[in-house]
Every structure is written in structure tokens, then in C-alpha cells.
Amino acid sequence: MRIPRYWVREQRELCGMQCRLRGFSDESMTAAQAMLEEHARVMQEFFSAPVTAESLERMRGSVAALAGAGQGEYAADLLEPVCRELDGRNIITRNRYGALVLNSTEICFVDVDDPPAGFMDSLLGLVGLGASPEQLMLRALHKLHADYPELGMRLYETAAGWRVALTGQRLAPGNALQRALFTRLHADELYTRLCAAQQCWRARLTPKPARLGMAQKYPGQFSSAAATPQAEAWVQDYLQRCAGRAVCRLVEVLGPQQESPALSLHDELTGAASRCALA
């Protein structure tokens, strides 16, 4: 799970250019700050000379080396404040727009925007007798359960689609089984890439601020050390607006269900068993 304990970010002017700098570490804030300063040095060197294909490639290589070899756009470590650590496999953070997120290597969460449809489903749709999105999702999940009866499966409805929670010892972030299941469920492509890069699965626990009518964006944090007064005030307003709204609704449970404090907390914080409006 790529969630550094210490991190810092800063926007700094270098050679007349505005640069977004970052540094992170699992050891100390001092090490995180040192990484940020090295990032600044690399960018200063890049902007202080004419830009060429060679200098661009060299700069990109240096920045990638700082974050870890082979890191790409969606492979960046999560620089999110940790709000609660349940155990080594489940950590709750606050994401870039202010919602709480469960990061887990125990429970495989799958975001599905469009329900998978087989040949017969498509044929029924052509003659005006198509199944509802919920029926399509249930049908897909039951087919999946028939092929993988050892896995625990939970289907949730969300404001914009569906969420599936999968549990089982054979699952691990990015392994062959997870990739096959994501393909079968038509998992969101960006979410799939994010999970593989960050070596964990993510599930939003609280509503999207935009769906609560919040005009002001989450101010965010500049470091893992502490939230700014502006961010703290925003969170208080956000929590008040979250009352009476749910993130998902539990629809179906299949297969063996393991005892999981993280899954119980997920259902509690998302309002999965409530009748609240989805947000």
C-alpha cells in the first residue's frame, strides 16, 4: 500500500516558472523535506538551460527516480492525510476533494459505471425488453459467483453506478485473479490503473462535496503534519452537510462472508443499510 506516513508539497517559482514540488518518506518529515528540495534542484537545473529532448528525458528520469523507478502518472504515492489506521491492511485517508476513503489490501472494491451485459441481455435490449441496470448487475454477479464460489461478494448501488466488494485469500492488488474479475465486471479503467499502481483498493466512505451543494473546494493540506485552519473549517461544514446522505446501498450478498471490522466500518460510514439519499 503506497501511503507515505510523512509528506510535504509546495508550489515554488523556479526560473520564472511555477512548479509543484513534493516529497515523501516513511521515515521522517526531515527526509520528506529533503526529497522535496531535491525535486526543486532537478527542476531548477532543467529550467535554467534551453529545453531539449535530452534534457526533458533527463529531468523526467530524475523525477521518476525520486518517486521510485518506473513511476508514471497514476503510480504516484498517495499524499493524503491519514484520518484513521484500522490495521496494517486498512487505512482511512481524506482524498483531494475532501471525502474519506478506505484504502485496503484486505477487501477488493470494484467501481462499476455500466453494468456488464451479455449477448442475451443485448438482444433483449434490441427488442425493447431489456433488463434494468440492477438486474444486469445481479445477473453478472451471480454468474461470477458460480465461477468463484469461494469468494465473498457484496453488491452496492451508488449515486452513479455500482460498487462490488470481494473477499477471499486468493485476491491481491494487481494479481491475475483480480484483473480477471475487474474485466468480467467492466471495472472503471482509471480506477483499475490506480489500484495497481498504489497497491491497494479504494472505497469512498463519505459523499462527494459537489453532490452536497458545496461551492468552496476542499483547501487540502500542504503536509502530513497538520491541517490548516481553513481545511479544518471546511471539514466541519462538510460533516454537517453529510448528515442524512449515504454513499451506497447494499443490494445483494453472495458467498462466504468473513468477519471484517473494515467491512463493517465501510457499511456503517457509507450508510449502506440506511434509506438515505445517495450522494
mmCIF file of C-alpha atoms in Angstrom:
data_model
loop_
_atom_site.group_PDB
_atom_site.id
_atom_site.type_symbol
_atom_site.label_atom_id
_atom_site.label_comp_id
_atom_site.label_asym_id
_atom_site.label_seq_id
_atom_site.Cartn_x
_atom_site.Cartn_y
_atom_site.Cartn_z
ATOM 1 C CA MET A 1 0.000 0.000 0.000
ATOM 2 C CA ARG A 2 1.651 3.204 -1.180
ATOM 3 C CA ILE A 3 0.621 5.708 1.501
ATOM 4 C CA PRO A 4 3.656 7.552 2.920
ATOM 5 C CA ARG A 5 3.461 8.489 6.603
ATOM 6 C CA TYR A 6 5.292 11.773 6.059
ATOM 7 C CA TRP A 7 4.859 14.076 3.095
ATOM 8 C CA VAL A 8 5.040 17.708 2.067
ATOM 9 C CA ARG A 9 4.152 19.619 -1.082
ATOM 10 C CA GLU A 10 4.790 23.158 -2.193
ATOM 11 C CA GLN A 11 4.315 25.422 -5.192
ATOM 12 C CA ARG A 12 7.528 27.360 -5.813
ATOM 13 C CA GLU A 13 8.730 29.720 -8.539
ATOM 14 C CA LEU A 14 11.871 28.436 -10.234
ATOM 15 C CA CYS A 15 13.453 30.413 -13.078
ATOM 16 C CA GLY A 16 10.174 32.269 -13.541
ATOM 17 C CA MET A 17 8.157 29.052 -13.755
ATOM 18 C CA GLN A 18 5.593 27.853 -11.178
ATOM 19 C CA CYS A 19 6.499 24.322 -10.116
ATOM 20 C CA ARG A 20 4.551 21.895 -7.961
ATOM 21 C CA LEU A 21 7.050 20.147 -5.732
ATOM 22 C CA ARG A 22 6.569 17.150 -3.451
ATOM 23 C CA GLY A 23 8.481 14.948 -1.101
ATOM 24 C CA PHE A 24 7.536 11.949 0.976
ATOM 25 C CA SER A 25 9.011 9.351 3.290
ATOM 26 C CA ASP A 26 8.065 6.558 5.663
ATOM 27 C CA GLU A 27 10.924 7.567 7.969
ATOM 28 C CA SER A 28 10.558 11.244 8.886
ATOM 29 C CA MET A 29 9.364 14.680 7.845
ATOM 30 C CA THR A 30 13.028 15.669 7.507
ATOM 31 C CA ALA A 31 13.503 13.009 4.839
ATOM 32 C CA ALA A 32 10.312 14.122 3.069
ATOM 33 C CA GLN A 33 11.510 17.752 3.030
ATOM 34 C CA ALA A 34 14.902 16.639 1.700
ATOM 35 C CA MET A 35 13.175 14.857 -1.174
ATOM 36 C CA LEU A 36 11.179 17.997 -1.975
ATOM 37 C CA GLU A 37 14.380 20.065 -2.071
ATOM 38 C CA GLU A 38 15.975 17.529 -4.406
ATOM 39 C CA HIS A 39 12.885 17.780 -6.619
ATOM 40 C CA ALA A 40 13.374 21.573 -6.628
ATOM 41 C CA ARG A 41 17.051 21.187 -7.552
ATOM 42 C CA VAL A 42 16.178 18.935 -10.506
ATOM 43 C CA MET A 43 13.565 21.387 -11.797
ATOM 44 C CA GLN A 44 15.874 24.389 -11.266
ATOM 45 C CA GLU A 45 18.548 22.679 -13.333
ATOM 46 C CA PHE A 46 16.029 21.838 -16.054
ATOM 47 C CA PHE A 47 14.612 25.367 -16.407
ATOM 48 C CA SER A 48 17.986 27.116 -16.198
ATOM 49 C CA ALA A 49 19.085 25.844 -19.616
ATOM 50 C CA PRO A 50 17.466 25.563 -23.060
ATOM 51 C CA VAL A 51 14.960 22.726 -23.165
ATOM 52 C CA THR A 52 15.948 19.847 -25.425
ATOM 53 C CA ALA A 53 14.613 16.352 -25.903
ATOM 54 C CA GLU A 54 17.624 15.078 -23.983
ATOM 55 C CA SER A 55 17.203 17.481 -21.047
ATOM 56 C CA LEU A 56 13.482 16.718 -20.884
ATOM 57 C CA GLU A 57 14.152 12.994 -20.750
ATOM 58 C CA ARG A 58 16.850 13.510 -18.110
ATOM 59 C CA MET A 59 14.511 15.613 -15.952
ATOM 60 C CA ARG A 60 11.696 13.057 -16.215
ATOM 61 C CA GLY A 61 14.094 10.262 -15.301
ATOM 62 C CA SER A 62 15.347 12.146 -12.243
ATOM 63 C CA VAL A 63 11.815 12.904 -11.013
ATOM 64 C CA ALA A 64 10.796 9.276 -11.586
ATOM 65 C CA ALA A 65 13.834 8.075 -9.662
ATOM 66 C CA LEU A 66 12.832 10.244 -6.702
ATOM 67 C CA ALA A 67 9.365 8.659 -6.553
ATOM 68 C CA GLY A 68 10.569 5.157 -7.375
ATOM 69 C CA ALA A 69 11.736 3.587 -10.604
ATOM 70 C CA GLY A 70 9.082 3.273 -13.257
ATOM 71 C CA GLN A 71 6.517 5.547 -11.643
ATOM 72 C CA GLY A 72 4.014 7.044 -14.071
ATOM 73 C CA GLU A 73 1.087 9.446 -13.898
ATOM 74 C CA TYR A 74 -1.117 7.065 -11.910
ATOM 75 C CA ALA A 75 1.693 5.409 -9.975
ATOM 76 C CA ALA A 76 2.318 8.301 -7.587
ATOM 77 C CA ASP A 77 2.148 7.598 -3.892
ATOM 78 C CA LEU A 78 -0.994 8.849 -2.157
ATOM 79 C CA LEU A 79 -0.216 12.138 -0.449
ATOM 80 C CA GLU A 80 -3.398 12.139 1.617
ATOM 81 C CA PRO A 81 -3.758 12.846 5.337
ATOM 82 C CA VAL A 82 -4.328 9.671 7.350
ATOM 83 C CA CYS A 83 -7.503 10.043 9.412
ATOM 84 C CA ARG A 84 -7.589 6.569 10.935
ATOM 85 C CA GLU A 85 -5.472 3.434 10.738
ATOM 86 C CA LEU A 86 -7.558 0.353 11.464
ATOM 87 C CA ASP A 87 -4.636 -2.044 10.980
ATOM 88 C CA GLY A 88 -1.796 -2.617 8.567
ATOM 89 C CA ARG A 89 -4.202 -3.587 5.785
ATOM 90 C CA ASN A 90 -6.859 -0.882 6.161
ATOM 91 C CA ILE A 91 -6.240 2.872 6.369
ATOM 92 C CA ILE A 92 -8.721 5.743 6.057
ATOM 93 C CA THR A 93 -7.471 8.918 4.367
ATOM 94 C CA ARG A 94 -9.037 12.169 3.178
ATOM 95 C CA ASN A 95 -8.798 12.498 -0.589
ATOM 96 C CA ARG A 96 -8.055 15.522 -2.754
ATOM 97 C CA TYR A 97 -11.644 16.781 -2.740
ATOM 98 C CA GLY A 98 -12.232 16.156 0.979
ATOM 99 C CA ALA A 99 -14.085 12.841 1.176
ATOM 100 C CA LEU A 100 -12.981 9.994 3.444
ATOM 101 C CA VAL A 101 -11.617 6.951 1.612
ATOM 102 C CA LEU A 102 -10.896 3.424 2.820
ATOM 103 C CA ASN A 103 -7.615 2.136 1.392
ATOM 104 C CA SER A 104 -7.479 -1.637 1.763
ATOM 105 C CA THR A 105 -5.374 -4.649 0.829
ATOM 106 C CA GLU A 106 -7.945 -6.896 2.527
ATOM 107 C CA ILE A 107 -11.191 -6.031 0.733
ATOM 108 C CA CYS A 108 -11.255 -5.752 -3.041
ATOM 109 C CA PHE A 109 -13.601 -2.925 -4.019
ATOM 110 C CA VAL A 110 -14.673 -2.617 -7.657
ATOM 111 C CA ASP A 111 -16.216 0.532 -9.152
ATOM 112 C CA VAL A 112 -18.626 -0.251 -12.000
ATOM 113 C CA ASP A 113 -20.208 2.559 -14.031
ATOM 114 C CA ASP A 114 -22.001 0.488 -16.687
ATOM 115 C CA PRO A 115 -23.450 -2.950 -15.810
ATOM 116 C CA PRO A 116 -21.937 -5.829 -17.790
ATOM 117 C CA ALA A 117 -24.345 -7.119 -20.434
ATOM 118 C CA GLY A 118 -24.083 -10.495 -22.146
ATOM 119 C CA PHE A 119 -25.307 -11.431 -25.605
ATOM 120 C CA MET A 120 -28.860 -12.231 -24.455
ATOM 121 C CA ASP A 121 -29.068 -9.001 -22.464
ATOM 122 C CA SER A 122 -28.066 -7.019 -25.538
ATOM 123 C CA LEU A 123 -30.555 -8.957 -27.673
ATOM 124 C CA LEU A 124 -33.368 -8.235 -25.214
ATOM 125 C CA GLY A 125 -32.459 -4.569 -25.314
ATOM 126 C CA LEU A 126 -32.742 -4.520 -29.109
ATOM 127 C CA VAL A 127 -36.364 -5.684 -28.933
ATOM 128 C CA GLY A 128 -37.309 -3.284 -26.154
ATOM 129 C CA LEU A 129 -37.361 -5.882 -23.378
ATOM 130 C CA GLY A 130 -34.008 -5.092 -21.794
ATOM 131 C CA ALA A 131 -33.335 -5.771 -18.122
ATOM 132 C CA SER A 132 -32.837 -2.937 -15.658
ATOM 133 C CA PRO A 133 -29.281 -1.947 -14.633
ATOM 134 C CA GLU A 134 -29.824 -3.626 -11.242
ATOM 135 C CA GLN A 135 -30.985 -6.842 -12.887
ATOM 136 C CA LEU A 136 -27.932 -6.793 -15.177
ATOM 137 C CA MET A 137 -25.596 -6.296 -12.218
ATOM 138 C CA LEU A 138 -27.254 -9.068 -10.215
ATOM 139 C CA ARG A 139 -27.097 -11.392 -13.202
ATOM 140 C CA ALA A 140 -23.397 -10.646 -13.717
ATOM 141 C CA LEU A 141 -22.637 -11.125 -10.035
ATOM 142 C CA HIS A 142 -24.482 -14.450 -9.837
ATOM 143 C CA LYS A 143 -22.567 -15.682 -12.888
ATOM 144 C CA LEU A 144 -19.331 -14.589 -11.232
ATOM 145 C CA HIS A 145 -20.290 -16.356 -8.007
ATOM 146 C CA ALA A 146 -20.978 -19.571 -9.934
ATOM 147 C CA ASP A 147 -17.394 -19.463 -11.265
ATOM 148 C CA TYR A 148 -15.775 -18.357 -7.986
ATOM 149 C CA PRO A 149 -17.941 -19.776 -5.161
ATOM 150 C CA GLU A 150 -15.100 -19.447 -2.656
ATOM 151 C CA LEU A 151 -15.174 -15.631 -2.867
ATOM 152 C CA GLY A 152 -17.409 -13.420 -0.750
ATOM 153 C CA MET A 153 -19.344 -10.875 -2.854
ATOM 154 C CA ARG A 154 -21.391 -7.835 -1.888
ATOM 155 C CA LEU A 155 -23.207 -5.596 -4.374
ATOM 156 C CA TYR A 156 -23.921 -1.945 -3.542
ATOM 157 C CA GLU A 157 -25.766 0.694 -5.524
ATOM 158 C CA THR A 158 -24.065 4.120 -5.665
ATOM 159 C CA ALA A 159 -25.243 7.508 -6.907
ATOM 160 C CA ALA A 160 -23.596 6.977 -10.301
ATOM 161 C CA GLY A 161 -23.370 3.202 -10.639
ATOM 162 C CA TRP A 162 -22.321 0.196 -8.606
ATOM 163 C CA ARG A 163 -19.729 -0.964 -6.111
ATOM 164 C CA VAL A 164 -18.763 -4.586 -5.572
ATOM 165 C CA ALA A 165 -16.823 -5.755 -2.519
ATOM 166 C CA LEU A 166 -14.931 -9.032 -2.956
ATOM 167 C CA THR A 167 -13.175 -11.010 -0.232
ATOM 168 C CA GLY A 168 -11.025 -14.138 -0.371
ATOM 169 C CA GLN A 169 -7.480 -15.332 0.252
ATOM 170 C CA ARG A 170 -6.694 -15.620 -3.460
ATOM 171 C CA LEU A 171 -7.170 -11.884 -4.033
ATOM 172 C CA ALA A 172 -4.270 -9.442 -4.011
ATOM 173 C CA PRO A 173 -3.960 -5.983 -5.597
ATOM 174 C CA GLY A 174 -2.978 -6.391 -9.234
ATOM 175 C CA ASN A 175 -2.814 -10.198 -9.316
ATOM 176 C CA ALA A 176 -4.234 -12.298 -12.163
ATOM 177 C CA LEU A 177 -7.486 -13.139 -10.360
ATOM 178 C CA GLN A 178 -8.201 -9.503 -9.546
ATOM 179 C CA ARG A 179 -7.557 -8.467 -13.157
ATOM 180 C CA ALA A 180 -9.887 -11.196 -14.430
ATOM 181 C CA LEU A 181 -12.647 -10.168 -12.027
ATOM 182 C CA PHE A 182 -12.277 -6.492 -12.933
ATOM 183 C CA THR A 183 -12.583 -7.395 -16.629
ATOM 184 C CA ARG A 184 -15.677 -9.504 -16.013
ATOM 185 C CA LEU A 185 -17.321 -6.672 -14.056
ATOM 186 C CA HIS A 186 -16.359 -3.908 -16.522
ATOM 187 C CA ALA A 187 -14.482 -2.066 -13.781
ATOM 188 C CA ASP A 188 -13.686 1.610 -14.341
ATOM 189 C CA GLU A 189 -10.387 1.741 -16.257
ATOM 190 C CA LEU A 190 -8.839 4.641 -14.360
ATOM 191 C CA TYR A 191 -9.733 3.050 -11.027
ATOM 192 C CA THR A 192 -8.160 -0.234 -12.174
ATOM 193 C CA ARG A 193 -4.898 1.508 -13.040
ATOM 194 C CA LEU A 194 -4.915 3.427 -9.772
ATOM 195 C CA CYS A 195 -5.343 0.262 -7.708
ATOM 196 C CA ALA A 196 -2.483 -1.492 -9.478
ATOM 197 C CA ALA A 197 -0.157 1.488 -9.088
ATOM 198 C CA GLN A 198 -0.939 2.174 -5.435
ATOM 199 C CA GLN A 199 -1.127 -1.495 -4.468
ATOM 200 C CA CYS A 200 -4.464 -1.213 -2.679
ATOM 201 C CA TRP A 201 -8.179 -0.939 -3.338
ATOM 202 C CA ARG A 202 -10.119 2.220 -2.516
ATOM 203 C CA ALA A 203 -13.694 2.893 -1.495
ATOM 204 C CA ARG A 204 -15.141 6.347 -0.830
ATOM 205 C CA LEU A 205 -16.858 6.401 2.565
ATOM 206 C CA THR A 206 -18.476 9.839 2.593
ATOM 207 C CA PRO A 207 -20.390 11.829 -0.078
ATOM 208 C CA LYS A 208 -18.795 13.855 -2.844
ATOM 209 C CA PRO A 209 -18.844 17.528 -1.755
ATOM 210 C CA ALA A 210 -20.240 18.622 -5.133
ATOM 211 C CA ARG A 211 -23.315 16.479 -4.509
ATOM 212 C CA LEU A 212 -23.879 18.295 -1.213
ATOM 213 C CA GLY A 213 -24.017 21.718 -2.839
ATOM 214 C CA MET A 214 -20.616 22.834 -1.524
ATOM 215 C CA ALA A 215 -19.313 25.661 -3.686
ATOM 216 C CA GLN A 216 -15.956 26.018 -1.926
ATOM 217 C CA LYS A 217 -13.381 23.348 -2.770
ATOM 218 C CA TYR A 218 -11.501 21.461 -0.071
ATOM 219 C CA PRO A 219 -8.407 23.581 0.721
ATOM 220 C CA GLY A 220 -6.302 20.471 1.271
ATOM 221 C CA GLN A 221 -3.105 20.131 3.278
ATOM 222 C CA PHE A 222 0.429 21.135 2.391
ATOM 223 C CA SER A 223 1.963 18.463 4.610
ATOM 224 C CA SER A 224 1.072 15.402 6.649
ATOM 225 C CA ALA A 225 1.947 17.297 9.838
ATOM 226 C CA ALA A 226 -1.318 19.182 10.399
ATOM 227 C CA ALA A 227 -4.382 20.574 8.680
ATOM 228 C CA THR A 228 -4.682 24.311 8.124
ATOM 229 C CA PRO A 229 -7.458 26.242 9.928
ATOM 230 C CA GLN A 230 -9.138 26.690 6.548
ATOM 231 C CA ALA A 231 -9.132 22.929 5.935
ATOM 232 C CA GLU A 232 -10.464 22.220 9.434
ATOM 233 C CA ALA A 233 -13.321 24.707 8.969
ATOM 234 C CA TRP A 234 -14.160 23.170 5.597
ATOM 235 C CA VAL A 235 -14.292 19.674 7.109
ATOM 236 C CA GLN A 236 -16.685 20.805 9.847
ATOM 237 C CA ASP A 237 -19.055 22.294 7.263
ATOM 238 C CA TYR A 238 -18.729 19.166 5.137
ATOM 239 C CA LEU A 239 -19.566 16.828 8.027
ATOM 240 C CA GLN A 240 -22.735 18.772 8.801
ATOM 241 C CA ARG A 241 -23.845 18.533 5.171
ATOM 242 C CA CYS A 242 -23.138 14.778 5.101
ATOM 243 C CA ALA A 243 -25.899 14.129 7.644
ATOM 244 C CA GLY A 244 -28.833 12.299 6.088
ATOM 245 C CA ARG A 245 -26.910 11.247 2.961
ATOM 246 C CA ALA A 246 -25.476 7.833 2.078
ATOM 247 C CA VAL A 247 -22.733 6.783 -0.323
ATOM 248 C CA CYS A 248 -24.146 3.387 -1.238
ATOM 249 C CA ARG A 249 -26.986 0.938 -0.618
ATOM 250 C CA LEU A 250 -26.428 -2.785 -0.008
ATOM 251 C CA VAL A 251 -28.307 -4.804 -2.648
ATOM 252 C CA GLU A 252 -27.051 -8.406 -2.548
ATOM 253 C CA VAL A 253 -24.713 -10.689 -0.557
ATOM 254 C CA LEU A 254 -23.242 -13.885 -2.042
ATOM 255 C CA GLY A 255 -20.688 -16.474 -0.933
ATOM 256 C CA PRO A 256 -18.805 -16.849 2.355
ATOM 257 C CA GLN A 257 -18.725 -13.612 4.344
ATOM 258 C CA GLN A 258 -15.639 -13.142 6.505
ATOM 259 C CA GLU A 259 -15.667 -11.234 9.762
ATOM 260 C CA SER A 260 -14.053 -7.916 8.896
ATOM 261 C CA PRO A 261 -14.028 -4.799 11.093
ATOM 262 C CA ALA A 262 -13.021 -2.813 7.995
ATOM 263 C CA LEU A 263 -16.039 -4.033 6.006
ATOM 264 C CA SER A 264 -18.358 -3.360 8.959
ATOM 265 C CA LEU A 265 -16.956 0.165 9.225
ATOM 266 C CA HIS A 266 -17.381 0.630 5.476
ATOM 267 C CA ASP A 267 -21.074 -0.248 5.716
ATOM 268 C CA GLU A 268 -21.534 1.982 8.758
ATOM 269 C CA LEU A 269 -19.831 5.088 7.340
ATOM 270 C CA THR A 270 -21.334 4.760 3.863
ATOM 271 C CA GLY A 271 -24.859 4.308 5.273
ATOM 272 C CA ALA A 272 -25.221 1.081 3.264
ATOM 273 C CA ALA A 273 -28.141 -0.151 5.362
ATOM 274 C CA SER A 274 -29.903 3.215 5.624
ATOM 275 C CA ARG A 275 -32.621 4.629 3.419
ATOM 276 C CA CYS A 276 -30.847 7.953 2.973
ATOM 277 C CA ALA A 277 -30.489 9.563 -0.456
ATOM 278 C CA LEU A 278 -27.293 8.568 -2.274
ATOM 279 C CA ALA A 279 -24.584 11.187 -2.764
#
